[in-house]
Each structure stands twice: as C-alpha cells, then as structure tokens.
GROMACS .gro file of C-alpha atoms in nm:
model
  397
    1MET     CA    1 -15.501  -1.215   5.985
    2ALA     CA    2 -15.289  -1.221   6.296
    3GLU     CA    3 -15.113  -0.875   6.274
    4THR     CA    4 -14.943  -0.670   6.527
    5THR     CA    5 -14.728  -0.351   6.545
    6GLY     CA    6 -14.503  -0.527   6.746
    7THR     CA    7 -14.325  -0.863   6.735
    8PRO     CA    8 -14.557  -1.170   6.762
    9HIS     CA    9 -14.481  -1.470   6.993
   10LEU     CA   10 -14.141  -1.526   6.847
   11ARG     CA   11 -13.863  -1.702   7.035
   12ASP     CA   12 -13.605  -1.470   7.197
   13ALA     CA   13 -13.260  -1.594   7.209
   14ASP     CA   14 -13.279  -1.716   7.555
   15GLY     CA   15 -13.651  -1.848   7.528
   16SER     CA   16 -13.781  -2.197   7.499
   17THR     CA   17 -14.065  -2.163   7.232
   18ALA     CA   18 -13.992  -2.372   6.901
   19PRO     CA   19 -13.859  -2.099   6.664
   20PRO     CA   20 -14.059  -2.058   6.335
   21VAL     CA   21 -13.939  -1.978   5.984
   22CYS     CA   22 -13.880  -1.607   5.978
   23VAL     CA   23 -13.983  -1.410   5.648
   24ILE     CA   24 -13.839  -1.065   5.610
   25GLY     CA   25 -14.040  -0.846   5.403
   26ALA     CA   26 -14.419  -0.812   5.339
   27GLY     CA   27 -14.418  -0.766   4.971
   28PRO     CA   28 -14.565  -1.027   4.734
   29GLY     CA   29 -14.270  -1.249   4.772
   30GLY     CA   30 -14.252  -1.280   5.141
   31LEU     CA   31 -14.624  -1.301   5.162
   32ALA     CA   32 -14.640  -1.589   4.937
   33VAL     CA   33 -14.375  -1.771   5.098
   34ALA     CA   34 -14.526  -1.757   5.433
   35ALA     CA   35 -14.889  -1.867   5.286
   36ALA     CA   36 -14.725  -2.163   5.118
   37LEU     CA   37 -14.553  -2.271   5.431
   38GLY     CA   38 -14.869  -2.234   5.637
   39ALA     CA   39 -15.070  -2.444   5.383
   40ARG     CA   40 -14.793  -2.716   5.459
   41GLY     CA   41 -14.851  -2.667   5.832
   42VAL     CA   42 -14.515  -2.492   5.885
   43ARG     CA   43 -14.534  -2.180   6.116
   44ALA     CA   44 -14.399  -1.869   5.964
   45VAL     CA   45 -14.381  -1.517   6.067
   46VAL     CA   46 -14.348  -1.214   5.836
   47LEU     CA   47 -14.145  -0.922   5.967
   48GLU     CA   48 -14.186  -0.583   5.786
   49LYS     CA   49 -14.024  -0.258   5.877
   50SER     CA   50 -14.307  -0.072   5.717
   51PRO     CA   51 -14.637  -0.009   5.867
   52ALA     CA   52 -14.821  -0.216   5.622
   53VAL     CA   53 -14.777  -0.499   5.339
   54GLY     CA   54 -14.678  -0.395   5.000
   55ALA     CA   55 -14.484  -0.110   5.095
   56SER     CA   56 -14.286  -0.078   4.760
   57TRP     CA   57 -14.606  -0.113   4.568
   58ARG     CA   58 -14.771   0.173   4.779
   59ALA     CA   59 -14.479   0.410   4.680
   60HIS     CA   60 -14.481   0.346   4.327
   61TYR     CA   61 -14.609   0.615   4.064
   62ASP     CA   62 -14.990   0.606   4.019
   63ARG     CA   63 -14.991   0.507   3.662
   64LEU     CA   64 -14.796   0.169   3.721
   65ARG     CA   65 -14.990  -0.152   3.605
   66LEU     CA   66 -14.853  -0.489   3.619
   67HIS     CA   67 -14.684  -0.588   3.277
   68THR     CA   68 -14.789  -0.947   3.346
   69THR     CA   69 -15.171  -1.043   3.297
   70ARG     CA   70 -15.371  -1.082   3.580
   71ARG     CA   71 -15.425  -1.459   3.544
   72LEU     CA   72 -15.047  -1.536   3.580
   73SER     CA   73 -14.995  -1.306   3.850
   74GLY     CA   74 -15.171  -1.459   4.125
   75LEU     CA   75 -14.998  -1.609   4.455
   76PRO     CA   76 -15.055  -1.927   4.592
   77GLY     CA   77 -15.391  -1.980   4.717
   78LEU     CA   78 -15.563  -1.670   4.598
   79PRO     CA   79 -15.626  -1.569   4.238
   80MET     CA   80 -15.641  -1.206   4.155
   81PRO     CA   81 -15.996  -1.091   4.115
   82ARG     CA   82 -16.149  -1.065   3.763
   83ARG     CA   83 -16.259  -0.710   3.838
   84PHE     CA   84 -15.905  -0.596   3.837
   85GLY     CA   85 -15.893  -0.638   3.455
   86ARG     CA   86 -15.609  -0.792   3.247
   87TRP     CA   87 -15.320  -0.537   3.341
   88VAL     CA   88 -15.356  -0.472   3.718
   89ALA     CA   89 -15.336  -0.128   3.832
   90ARG     CA   90 -15.081  -0.033   4.131
   91ALA     CA   91 -15.364   0.050   4.362
   92ASP     CA   92 -15.534  -0.295   4.294
   93VAL     CA   93 -15.194  -0.482   4.351
   94VAL     CA   94 -15.205  -0.330   4.701
   95ARG     CA   95 -15.548  -0.417   4.759
   96TYR     CA   96 -15.486  -0.776   4.651
   97LEU     CA   97 -15.167  -0.813   4.889
   98GLU     CA   98 -15.370  -0.674   5.185
   99LYS     CA   99 -15.661  -0.932   5.098
  100TYR     CA  100 -15.387  -1.194   5.053
  101ALA     CA  101 -15.255  -1.158   5.403
  102GLU     CA  102 -15.611  -1.148   5.549
  103HIS     CA  103 -15.732  -1.469   5.364
  104HIS     CA  104 -15.445  -1.680   5.476
  105GLU     CA  105 -15.441  -1.556   5.813
  106LEU     CA  106 -15.058  -1.474   5.821
  107GLU     CA  107 -14.882  -1.389   6.109
  108LEU     CA  108 -14.756  -1.066   6.032
  109ALA     CA  109 -14.535  -0.816   6.264
  110THR     CA  110 -14.527  -0.463   6.100
  111GLY     CA  111 -14.298  -0.188   6.232
  112VAL     CA  112 -14.008  -0.457   6.305
  113GLU     CA  113 -13.704  -0.388   6.111
  114VAL     CA  114 -13.431  -0.682   6.092
  115THR     CA  115 -13.085  -0.514   6.056
  116ARG     CA  116 -12.860  -0.809   6.095
  117LEU     CA  117 -12.863  -1.197   6.060
  118GLU     CA  118 -12.606  -1.433   6.224
  119ARG     CA  119 -12.599  -1.815   6.287
  120ALA     CA  120 -12.669  -1.931   6.632
  121ASP     CA  121 -12.342  -2.068   6.802
  122ASP     CA  122 -12.511  -2.322   6.998
  123GLY     CA  123 -12.511  -2.610   6.717
  124SER     CA  124 -12.883  -2.592   6.657
  125GLY     CA  125 -12.869  -2.469   6.305
  126HIS     CA  126 -13.079  -2.181   6.398
  127TRP     CA  127 -13.054  -1.820   6.316
  128LEU     CA  128 -13.050  -1.506   6.515
  129LEU     CA  129 -13.232  -1.195   6.375
  130HIS     CA  130 -13.125  -0.866   6.535
  131ALA     CA  131 -13.423  -0.650   6.520
  132SER     CA  132 -13.523  -0.295   6.604
  133GLY     CA  133 -13.586  -0.229   6.975
  134GLY     CA  134 -13.267  -0.434   7.053
  135ARG     CA  135 -13.444  -0.771   7.034
  136VAL     CA  136 -13.259  -1.079   6.934
  137LEU     CA  137 -13.521  -1.319   6.751
  138THR     CA  138 -13.443  -1.680   6.669
  139ALA     CA  139 -13.570  -1.866   6.356
  140SER     CA  140 -13.550  -2.215   6.234
  141ALA     CA  141 -13.474  -2.089   5.896
  142VAL     CA  142 -13.477  -1.745   5.719
  143VAL     CA  143 -13.621  -1.626   5.396
  144VAL     CA  144 -13.508  -1.269   5.282
  145ALA     CA  145 -13.771  -1.103   5.069
  146THR     CA  146 -13.715  -0.742   5.094
  147GLY     CA  147 -13.748  -0.699   4.730
  148PHE     CA  148 -13.587  -0.608   4.414
  149ASN     CA  149 -13.666  -0.229   4.408
  150HIS     CA  150 -13.527  -0.171   4.745
  151THR     CA  151 -13.278   0.128   4.787
  152PRO     CA  152 -13.273   0.406   4.533
  153ARG     CA  153 -12.964   0.439   4.298
  154LEU     CA  154 -12.859   0.771   4.195
  155PRO     CA  155 -12.537   0.805   3.997
  156ASP     CA  156 -12.251   0.995   4.135
  157TRP     CA  157 -12.276   1.257   3.852
  158PRO     CA  158 -11.993   1.517   3.873
  159GLY     CA  159 -12.169   1.866   3.961
  160ALA     CA  160 -12.527   1.717   4.064
  161ASP     CA  161 -12.496   1.906   4.393
  162GLY     CA  162 -12.497   2.231   4.234
  163PHE     CA  163 -12.761   2.172   3.985
  164THR     CA  164 -12.987   2.460   4.027
  165GLY     CA  165 -13.296   2.290   3.891
  166GLU     CA  166 -13.497   2.009   4.058
  167LEU     CA  167 -13.331   1.678   4.053
  168ARG     CA  168 -13.517   1.355   4.190
  169HIS     CA  169 -13.501   0.978   4.164
  170ALA     CA  170 -13.809   0.823   4.007
  171ALA     CA  171 -13.885   0.655   4.360
  172GLU     CA  172 -14.011   1.022   4.449
  173TYR     CA  173 -14.245   1.041   4.134
  174ARG     CA  174 -14.610   1.000   4.167
  175ASP     CA  175 -14.776   1.178   3.880
  176ALA     CA  176 -14.733   1.437   3.626
  177GLY     CA  177 -14.953   1.726   3.820
  178PRO     CA  178 -14.599   1.910   3.951
  179TYR     CA  179 -14.444   1.913   3.618
  180GLU     CA  180 -14.740   2.054   3.419
  181GLY     CA  181 -14.595   2.339   3.163
  182ARG     CA  182 -14.232   2.240   3.278
  183ASP     CA  183 -13.931   2.129   3.061
  184VAL     CA  184 -13.835   1.759   3.218
  185LEU     CA  185 -13.548   1.522   3.147
  186VAL     CA  186 -13.620   1.169   3.228
  187VAL     CA  187 -13.262   0.987   3.266
  188GLY     CA  188 -13.286   0.608   3.191
  189VAL     CA  189 -13.499   0.419   2.938
  190GLY     CA  190 -13.611   0.115   3.147
  191ASN     CA  191 -13.959   0.050   3.197
  192THR     CA  192 -13.983   0.306   3.478
  193GLY     CA  193 -13.827   0.575   3.276
  194ALA     CA  194 -14.063   0.505   2.961
  195GLU     CA  195 -14.383   0.507   3.155
  196ILE     CA  196 -14.284   0.835   3.341
  197ALA     CA  197 -14.208   1.001   3.007
  198VAL     CA  198 -14.520   0.896   2.863
  199ASP     CA  199 -14.714   1.005   3.186
  200LEU     CA  200 -14.536   1.316   3.178
  201VAL     CA  201 -14.641   1.406   2.814
  202GLU     CA  202 -15.017   1.288   2.882
  203GLY     CA  203 -14.997   1.506   3.180
  204GLY     CA  204 -14.920   1.842   3.034
  205ALA     CA  205 -14.549   1.869   3.055
  206ALA     CA  206 -14.418   2.149   2.812
  207ARG     CA  207 -14.126   1.937   2.704
  208VAL     CA  208 -13.999   1.565   2.766
  209ARG     CA  209 -13.661   1.431   2.692
  210LEU     CA  210 -13.532   1.080   2.764
  211ALA     CA  211 -13.173   1.032   2.817
  212VAL     CA  212 -13.055   0.702   2.673
  213ARG     CA  213 -12.719   0.542   2.746
  214THR     CA  214 -12.804   0.189   2.641
  215VAL     CA  215 -13.071   0.161   2.363
  216PRO     CA  216 -13.338  -0.086   2.500
  217HIS     CA  217 -13.538  -0.374   2.338
  218LEU     CA  218 -13.893  -0.241   2.281
  219VAL     CA  219 -14.162  -0.505   2.282
  220ARG     CA  220 -14.521  -0.486   2.252
  221ARG     CA  221 -14.716  -0.574   2.579
  222SER     CA  222 -14.984  -0.775   2.396
  223THR     CA  223 -14.991  -0.861   2.012
  224ALA     CA  224 -15.319  -0.990   1.880
  225GLY     CA  225 -15.409  -1.066   2.227
  226TRP     CA  226 -15.119  -1.257   2.306
  227PRO     CA  227 -14.916  -1.121   2.583
  228ALA     CA  228 -14.546  -1.078   2.585
  229GLN     CA  229 -14.533  -1.245   2.908
  230ARG     CA  230 -14.641  -1.593   2.753
  231THR     CA  231 -14.375  -1.567   2.509
  232GLY     CA  232 -14.139  -1.516   2.778
  233ILE     CA  233 -14.224  -1.818   2.957
  234LEU     CA  234 -14.219  -2.027   2.639
  235VAL     CA  235 -13.857  -1.900   2.545
  236ARG     CA  236 -13.699  -1.879   2.862
  237ARG     CA  237 -13.530  -2.224   2.881
  238LEU     CA  238 -13.438  -2.202   2.489
  239PRO     CA  239 -13.085  -2.160   2.383
  240VAL     CA  240 -12.997  -1.781   2.408
  241PRO     CA  241 -12.873  -1.738   2.042
  242LEU     CA  242 -13.188  -1.888   1.926
  243VAL     CA  243 -13.419  -1.663   2.134
  244ASP     CA  244 -13.209  -1.369   2.017
  245ARG     CA  245 -13.271  -1.461   1.654
  246LEU     CA  246 -13.661  -1.501   1.717
  247GLY     CA  247 -13.648  -1.152   1.899
  248ARG     CA  248 -13.500  -0.967   1.617
  249LEU     CA  249 -13.760  -1.116   1.385
  250VAL     CA  250 -14.048  -1.018   1.599
  251ALA     CA  251 -13.911  -0.665   1.664
  252ARG     CA  252 -13.891  -0.608   1.288
  253ILE     CA  253 -14.272  -0.722   1.251
  254SER     CA  254 -14.424  -0.558   1.543
  255VAL     CA  255 -14.180  -0.245   1.636
  256PRO     CA  256 -14.130   0.027   1.406
  257ASP     CA  257 -13.769   0.149   1.323
  258LEU     CA  258 -13.716   0.468   1.555
  259SER     CA  259 -13.359   0.561   1.430
  260GLU     CA  260 -13.455   0.870   1.274
  261HIS     CA  261 -13.613   0.966   1.619
  262GLY     CA  262 -13.295   0.881   1.831
  263LEU     CA  263 -13.405   0.544   1.923
  264PRO     CA  264 -13.219   0.294   1.677
  265ARG     CA  265 -13.261  -0.092   1.722
  266PRO     CA  266 -13.037  -0.244   1.971
  267ASP     CA  267 -12.721  -0.427   1.830
  268THR     CA  268 -12.727  -0.693   2.094
  269GLY     CA  269 -12.982  -0.978   2.137
  270LEU     CA  270 -13.295  -0.956   2.356
  271TYR     CA  271 -13.218  -1.263   2.547
  272SER     CA  272 -12.852  -1.207   2.579
  273ARG     CA  273 -12.948  -0.861   2.741
  274VAL     CA  274 -13.194  -1.059   2.957
  275ARG     CA  275 -12.941  -1.279   3.079
  276GLU     CA  276 -12.736  -0.962   3.184
  277GLY     CA  277 -13.024  -0.852   3.392
  278ALA     CA  278 -13.185  -0.591   3.141
  279ILE     CA  279 -13.548  -0.665   3.081
  280PRO     CA  280 -13.700  -0.549   2.759
  281VAL     CA  281 -13.924  -0.246   2.776
  282GLN     CA  282 -14.290  -0.319   2.738
  283ASP     CA  283 -14.452  -0.037   2.520
  284VAL     CA  284 -14.734   0.138   2.680
  285GLY     CA  285 -14.711   0.438   2.461
  286LEU     CA  286 -14.354   0.504   2.439
  287ILE     CA  287 -14.324   0.416   2.077
  288ASP     CA  288 -14.621   0.666   1.965
  289ALA     CA  289 -14.465   0.931   2.185
  290VAL     CA  290 -14.133   0.906   2.024
  291ARG     CA  291 -14.259   0.883   1.662
  292GLY     CA  292 -14.497   1.181   1.712
  293GLY     CA  293 -14.201   1.380   1.871
  294ARG     CA  294 -14.380   1.424   2.215
  295VAL     CA  295 -14.095   1.264   2.363
  296ARG     CA  296 -13.727   1.326   2.239
  297PRO     CA  297 -13.448   1.059   2.327
  298VAL     CA  298 -13.116   1.250   2.377
  299ALA     CA  299 -12.764   1.123   2.481
  300ALA     CA  300 -12.680   0.985   2.816
  301VAL     CA  301 -12.609   1.235   3.098
  302GLU     CA  302 -12.245   1.296   3.190
  303SER     CA  303 -12.252   1.559   3.444
  304PHE     CA  304 -12.418   1.895   3.569
  305ASP     CA  305 -12.294   2.250   3.527
  306GLY     CA  306 -12.507   2.497   3.738
  307GLU     CA  307 -12.850   2.516   3.544
  308ALA     CA  308 -12.720   2.311   3.253
  309VAL     CA  309 -12.702   1.908   3.208
  310VAL     CA  310 -12.410   1.797   2.988
  311LEU     CA  311 -12.468   1.502   2.770
  312ALA     CA  312 -12.247   1.248   2.643
  313ASP     CA  313 -12.230   1.391   2.279
  314GLY     CA  314 -12.114   1.723   2.413
  315SER     CA  315 -12.450   1.913   2.411
  316ARG     CA  316 -12.594   2.104   2.716
  317ILE     CA  317 -12.985   2.136   2.791
  318THR     CA  318 -13.135   2.314   3.075
  319PRO     CA  319 -13.453   2.145   3.184
  320ASP     CA  320 -13.654   2.241   3.499
  321ALA     CA  321 -13.655   1.918   3.633
  322VAL     CA  322 -13.455   1.576   3.622
  323ILE     CA  323 -13.607   1.263   3.714
  324ALA     CA  324 -13.352   0.991   3.726
  325ALA     CA  325 -13.503   0.640   3.656
  326THR     CA  326 -13.157   0.485   3.728
  327GLY     CA  327 -13.268   0.186   3.890
  328TYR     CA  328 -13.240   0.047   4.267
  329ARG     CA  329 -12.976  -0.153   4.480
  330ARG     CA  330 -13.086  -0.469   4.654
  331GLY     CA  331 -12.968  -0.290   4.969
  332LEU     CA  332 -12.874  -0.626   5.150
  333GLU     CA  333 -12.513  -0.544   5.260
  334GLU     CA  334 -12.593  -0.447   5.619
  335LEU     CA  335 -12.822  -0.731   5.666
  336VAL     CA  336 -12.614  -1.019   5.531
  337GLY     CA  337 -12.283  -0.862   5.408
  338GLY     CA  338 -12.073  -1.056   5.629
  339LEU     CA  339 -12.199  -1.404   5.572
  340GLY     CA  340 -12.029  -1.447   5.216
  341VAL     CA  341 -12.375  -1.487   5.034
  342LEU     CA  342 -12.337  -1.173   4.798
  343ASP     CA  343 -12.163  -1.115   4.496
  344GLU     CA  344 -11.960  -0.790   4.406
  345ARG     CA  345 -12.296  -0.598   4.303
  346GLY     CA  346 -12.472  -0.703   4.618
  347ARG     CA  347 -12.686  -0.957   4.483
  348PRO     CA  348 -12.743  -1.304   4.638
  349LEU     CA  349 -12.512  -1.571   4.514
  350VAL     CA  350 -12.791  -1.842   4.496
  351HIS     CA  351 -13.159  -1.778   4.491
  352GLY     CA  352 -13.502  -1.951   4.561
  353VAL     CA  353 -13.492  -2.300   4.690
  354ARG     CA  354 -13.113  -2.319   4.707
  355SER     CA  355 -12.918  -2.233   5.036
  356HIS     CA  356 -12.565  -2.111   5.028
  357PRO     CA  357 -12.311  -2.352   5.162
  358ALA     CA  358 -12.173  -2.079   5.387
  359ALA     CA  359 -12.530  -2.003   5.550
  360PRO     CA  360 -12.778  -2.319   5.545
  361GLY     CA  361 -13.105  -2.228   5.622
  362LEU     CA  362 -13.102  -1.884   5.465
  363TYR     CA  363 -13.293  -1.812   5.136
  364PHE     CA  364 -13.370  -1.530   4.914
  365THR     CA  365 -13.660  -1.470   4.690
  366GLY     CA  366 -13.740  -1.187   4.429
  367TYR     CA  367 -13.400  -1.076   4.374
  368THR     CA  368 -13.398  -1.163   3.998
  369ASN     CA  369 -13.615  -0.991   3.712
  370PRO     CA  370 -13.741  -1.274   3.492
  371ILE     CA  371 -13.856  -1.255   3.165
  372SER     CA  372 -14.152  -1.475   3.252
  373GLY     CA  373 -14.305  -1.233   3.523
  374MET     CA  374 -14.187  -1.141   3.862
  375PHE     CA  375 -14.516  -1.241   4.038
  376ARG     CA  376 -14.508  -1.568   3.835
  377GLU     CA  377 -14.185  -1.665   3.955
  378LEU     CA  378 -14.232  -1.540   4.306
  379ALA     CA  379 -14.525  -1.792   4.335
  380LEU     CA  380 -14.330  -2.059   4.195
  381ASP     CA  381 -14.027  -1.996   4.443
  382ALA     CA  382 -14.288  -1.986   4.728
  383GLU     CA  383 -14.415  -2.345   4.634
  384ARG     CA  384 -14.063  -2.473   4.613
  385LEU     CA  385 -13.954  -2.308   4.930
  386ALA     CA  386 -14.249  -2.443   5.123
  387ARG     CA  387 -14.183  -2.792   4.996
  388ALA     CA  388 -13.816  -2.788   5.101
  389LEU     CA  389 -13.865  -2.649   5.452
  390SER     CA  390 -14.166  -2.877   5.528
  391ARG     CA  391 -13.961  -3.191   5.483
  392PRO     CA  392 -13.821  -3.328   5.789
  393PRO     CA  393 -13.447  -3.293   5.871
  394ARG     CA  394 -13.228  -3.604   5.762
  395LYS     CA  395 -13.110  -3.824   6.012
  396ARG     CA  396 -12.760  -3.832   6.052
  397GLY     CA  397 -12.527  -4.139   6.093
   0.00000   0.00000   0.00000
C-alpha cells in the first residue's frame, strides 16, 4: 500500500503532473471508490485527515457489530474473511479496512485534511482542494466520502449546561465499565441508543432508562436464518404502501407488543419512515430487556434543571449520567457549503454516480442510510462511480 503521512505526488495548483481523482475520506466508501477506480486504470488518491483508515469505526463503541451479513458487506475486490463470522464485529471491520487498503495498494495520504473545494477557473474542469499545511491540490474529479456519522449532534436542551450529572454524546461511549452500579438515561432509540442501553444492562448499570421521542420500528436481525437485510434488498424498489403493509404483518408475527412496557407499535409505516431517513431498529437484545424491565422506556427529554432531567410528560428524573444517542450531522458545510450542492439539512442534493449541475465532477457517496445495507450500497456506488469516471470525455462539436 502506498501510504504516507504527508501528501503523495499530487499536482499542486501550479504544477504540471496530470491530476488524479481525489477521494476525501478513508472509510469504507472512500476506500471502495479508490479500489474500483484503480481496477479500471484510473489513478485515485485518498486523502484522510486521521492517522489511519476507518477512523469512524475505530471510534465506535466496542459492542458494535455490522447489522448486515458478512457475505453482503464485502467491498469490491476483497470479500470479508469467513473467520469474522456472520455478524462482523467492530474491531474486525477495522482489520478488514486496513487489509483492504493494503491488498489494493491504495495511494493513501493520512494526516491531510481538506477544508474547502472550488472549481478551477482556467476552463480545465478541474477541482482545487484547499488542504492542511496551506496546500492547494488539483484533481480531475472529487469524490467526497467523509461518512454518514461525521459530527456528533447534541440537541440544544434548555439547562443542559447546568446539569450536575454526566452528559455525553454516544460518540464518546466505549463500553459499560464506567457506568457499573450507576443510574443511566440513554436518549434516543435508534440502533445506537438501543444497543448502548442493552450494553449498559449487561455491563452492570444499576438502572437504565431509554428516552423515546418517536417510537421506532423494531425488526429481528434474523428470522429462521433469513437476515432482515435480504428482505430490505428485496422490497426496496416496491411501492411504499405495499412494503408498509408487509412490515406491519411481519412485525405482528415476529415482534411482541411492548405497549404495556412503554414502547407501543408505531402508527406510521416502516418503509414510509425509511424514506424519511429513519432506519428500523434491529433487535440485539432490546426486546427482551424491555420485556424483563431491565430497560425502561420513558418520555423524551425536554430540558435539564440542576440534577434533574425534565421529560416531555412533565416527570423529573435524576440519573447519574445521560448518554445522548441523538445522531450526527454530515458536516459538509465548510467543505462544499458555498457550491449550492447541499439541502437545508446539510445533505448532498445528489448522490452516487450523479453530479450536481452546479458542480460537475463532484460526487458524494455514503450519505444515505439504506435499508439494504450501507456497505453493500457503498460497494455498488463505487463500481458505478468507477465506470463513470473511467469513460473518456465526450468530444464537443
């Protein structure tokens, strides 16, 4: 693997070397694009601000496993090893990404942060990348792959600054050790919040409550050996109302009604929610923990008042610690905010092989959360992008 802590032989703005495709981010999406481009003879350079590949995966909590199967999560040109098992652990994902970059001999520059992109004004169609150290690098095209979980998002709760307990974002959570014997409130019932709540229970927390604003759809990760991911692949192009009806039927068969435990069935369809960006929660122990009273759902957090957390139903609780599993922002505003390619929520207006008319040659991958599996879609995106970027430019006239 060609790796350096500086920049590789990129073309500076006033240089003469033919510019490569620059890929920003050395997570699974960025590495996959670079490998797919390399397989088609297109030079790609991956720029990563962290010291190593897979920075987000290195920072996730220890318990985390892929919710997608190993066989459907491999990136182009290198399957995941069978020894990793069906549901690949976080540490093994990191090992796989390291091996992936080495196997494909990717040209990787770590410790290089790209802070801003702009089109070259010389009519070449190239892109200028403003990077750390004051360098301005030139690329024939740019693929942004800085990741779905980029910047932790903590709600602006009234009184949070004065909370006398411990308040942390889930991005800082590693394992249950520091919370043994303590009263913990987990805020947010997406996959991260659900898994952390179960981890805390199994790790010896004295009490675990789960603050719920929007009731999630719960699905079994696997039923009779059939993974939920395969169902997601099969139904993703079906009409939304049909998938919603199928989802309700499957839920009634496979997921118990937890209404009496404070977690009723959702009143909106599963796929309708997915289209709005809310992925179902795959059960890795939450259902049993709620049924057994070991995790108690409570109302959403409204504010803080000294040692107390005020909930939406007016009740007040006094946990020792609050872990906010409240999601992430994409964090793209500084990089491309002035190009007209983001929506009001900071998400790319176009994704994958499409390039926005205002920014031809600029691509984004990994900024959706598909029901069919993130790694699978990243792999498909990488192949499509490589095909598009390896085509000779059309002749004018």
